[in-house]
């Protein structure tokens, strides 16, 4: 019998640089890898999502829609995949249904094929409308289970959620393990449970690698029937990122499974990003392996967020207390999985609790989470904290789908964008402004200046390396270099730090 083919989603162009280097990679550093990625034989190429969209306009002066169209052009044979925050789209609030429809329609029109639709609370009502829109656009609607561990999360519960997603029209199910909490046995049990209950629905498994256990989880997932797994090319893998693509290929050799990926192409992709990665070293996290996440449940991105909030308050030394507070706040909120935006909401409230006393001050977002304005969680919310949230927010809890309370807003969003300097009148610009209204107006003004690469140049890296070497040898004083930028030679002097 020939081995069963396991599809692979390559995440280097989205989640890998999001997780490893704060989403800072510029499009120009990805372009040269695209032909090899396109020809390597991946099931899909993940390349777009909330954080990449945000970073494009916030840090890189890059139009995220142009980025998507460029990927489409450079990878004509690939399924392009994005991560969509359900009713939140790529932003942090719920949007009214027509905005959801418009966003999906425009993303499809600009080249997107596979929409991985998730909701931070796993509330199916928050995914339904986006999934419908994806199907209407004739694209692949992937329903997502965000994986977490808690007293209320069980294998049976996850299998039931998969059924709800299938009933909503999901063409495949993603098991999304953003914090590397998915151990091998539950991976096996959940996937076996879904396959046994619902037959041959496609299952995609997404794991981060931070706890060190999840390459084994991918193997067990495959043994249980998983169809597609997410990995990152080795030079963009591990730490808070993902398992290496080439390691998956090697792991499956001699088993009943194969990826059929083209190793020569993988080597080229690996070499490309091995050259690029050092440019972004200043954005990298120091974490390699952390099994403490099994108790704190804090994904890498959330930890660095809380660290910077604490430092800004001159309380950088209190991170341990905050890490202990997070599981408590999570339990009070009904055990939501921690992923955008629940990770930010729970993390910030944990910081407030440590700095000001437990629930002495509630953030507006945390009050909304406690009152149901982000949707339903699996667990019961702490009634005492609900009372505090009611008193502070001066509103009552809700049980309806949050977006049902929203009024039509598309026309208003169109007129807001029309008034902005540099906005070009397209629906894409309306959506960019709708997603990130605090950032988009500044981006529209500077867009014509073109993309900005925040990575270091080869000359800067060489100068830094030389300065470090001299420092190690005890040589002080500036070192002079001649560097060539845009064809012109400049003399620069680098002082040891
Ligand atoms: C995002 O929504 O951007 C995540 O990575 C979860």
PDB file of N, CA and C and ligand atoms in Angstrom, residues 14-15 18 50-51 83 85 118 176 339-340, ligand 1:
ATOM      1  N   UNK A  14       3.603  34.097   7.309  1.00  0.00           N
ATOM      2  CA  UNK A  14       2.663  34.747   8.228  1.00  0.00           C
ATOM      3  C   UNK A  14       3.028  34.442   9.685  1.00  0.00           C
ATOM      4  N   UNK A  15       2.616  33.289  10.175  1.00  0.00           N
ATOM      5  CA  UNK A  15       2.720  33.087  11.616  1.00  0.00           C
ATOM      6  C   UNK A  15       4.159  32.953  12.084  1.00  0.00           C
ATOM      7  N   UNK A  18       5.520  36.350  12.520  1.00  0.00           N
ATOM      8  CA  UNK A  18       4.716  36.955  13.590  1.00  0.00           C
ATOM      9  C   UNK A  18       5.210  36.459  14.957  1.00  0.00           C
ATOM     10  N   UNK A  50      -4.367  39.060  10.857  1.00  0.00           N
ATOM     11  CA  UNK A  50      -4.549  40.326  11.578  1.00  0.00           C
ATOM     12  C   UNK A  50      -3.236  41.024  11.881  1.00  0.00           C
ATOM     13  N   UNK A  51      -2.291  40.267  12.435  1.00  0.00           N
ATOM     14  CA  UNK A  51      -1.044  40.911  12.861  1.00  0.00           C
ATOM     15  C   UNK A  51      -0.203  41.345  11.661  1.00  0.00           C
ATOM     16  N   UNK A  83      -5.596  33.853   8.224  1.00  0.00           N
ATOM     17  CA  UNK A  83      -6.226  33.627   9.520  1.00  0.00           C
ATOM     18  C   UNK A  83      -7.183  34.788   9.770  1.00  0.00           C
ATOM     19  N   UNK A  85     -10.191  36.504  12.192  1.00  0.00           N
ATOM     20  CA  UNK A  85     -10.701  36.489  13.570  1.00  0.00           C
ATOM     21  C   UNK A  85     -12.223  36.510  13.599  1.00  0.00           C
ATOM     22  N   UNK A 118     -11.538  31.750  13.006  1.00  0.00           N
ATOM     23  CA  UNK A 118     -11.567  31.340  14.413  1.00  0.00           C
ATOM     24  C   UNK A 118     -12.266  32.387  15.257  1.00  0.00           C
ATOM     25  N   UNK A 176      -6.310  24.419  16.379  1.00  0.00           N
ATOM     26  CA  UNK A 176      -5.321  25.501  16.450  1.00  0.00           C
ATOM     27  C   UNK A 176      -4.730  25.594  17.845  1.00  0.00           C
ATOM     28  N   UNK A 339      -5.986  33.780  22.976  1.00  0.00           N
ATOM     29  CA  UNK A 339      -5.579  34.091  21.613  1.00  0.00           C
ATOM     30  C   UNK A 339      -6.230  35.432  21.290  1.00  0.00           C
ATOM     31  N   UNK A 340      -5.741  36.137  20.297  1.00  0.00           N
ATOM     32  CA  UNK A 340      -6.274  37.478  19.994  1.00  0.00           C
ATOM     33  C   UNK A 340      -7.798  37.446  19.841  1.00  0.00           C
TER      34      UNK A 340
HETATM   35  C1  LIG B   1      -4.071  36.700  14.957  1.00  0.00           C
HETATM   36  O1  LIG B   1      -5.292  36.800  14.987  1.00  0.00           O
HETATM   37  O2  LIG B   1      -3.361  37.561  14.420  1.00  0.00           O
HETATM   38  C2  LIG B   1      -3.435  35.560  15.564  1.00  0.00           C
HETATM   39  O3  LIG B   1      -2.280  35.297  15.322  1.00  0.00           O
HETATM   40  C3  LIG B   1      -4.176  34.705  16.465  1.00  0.00           C
END
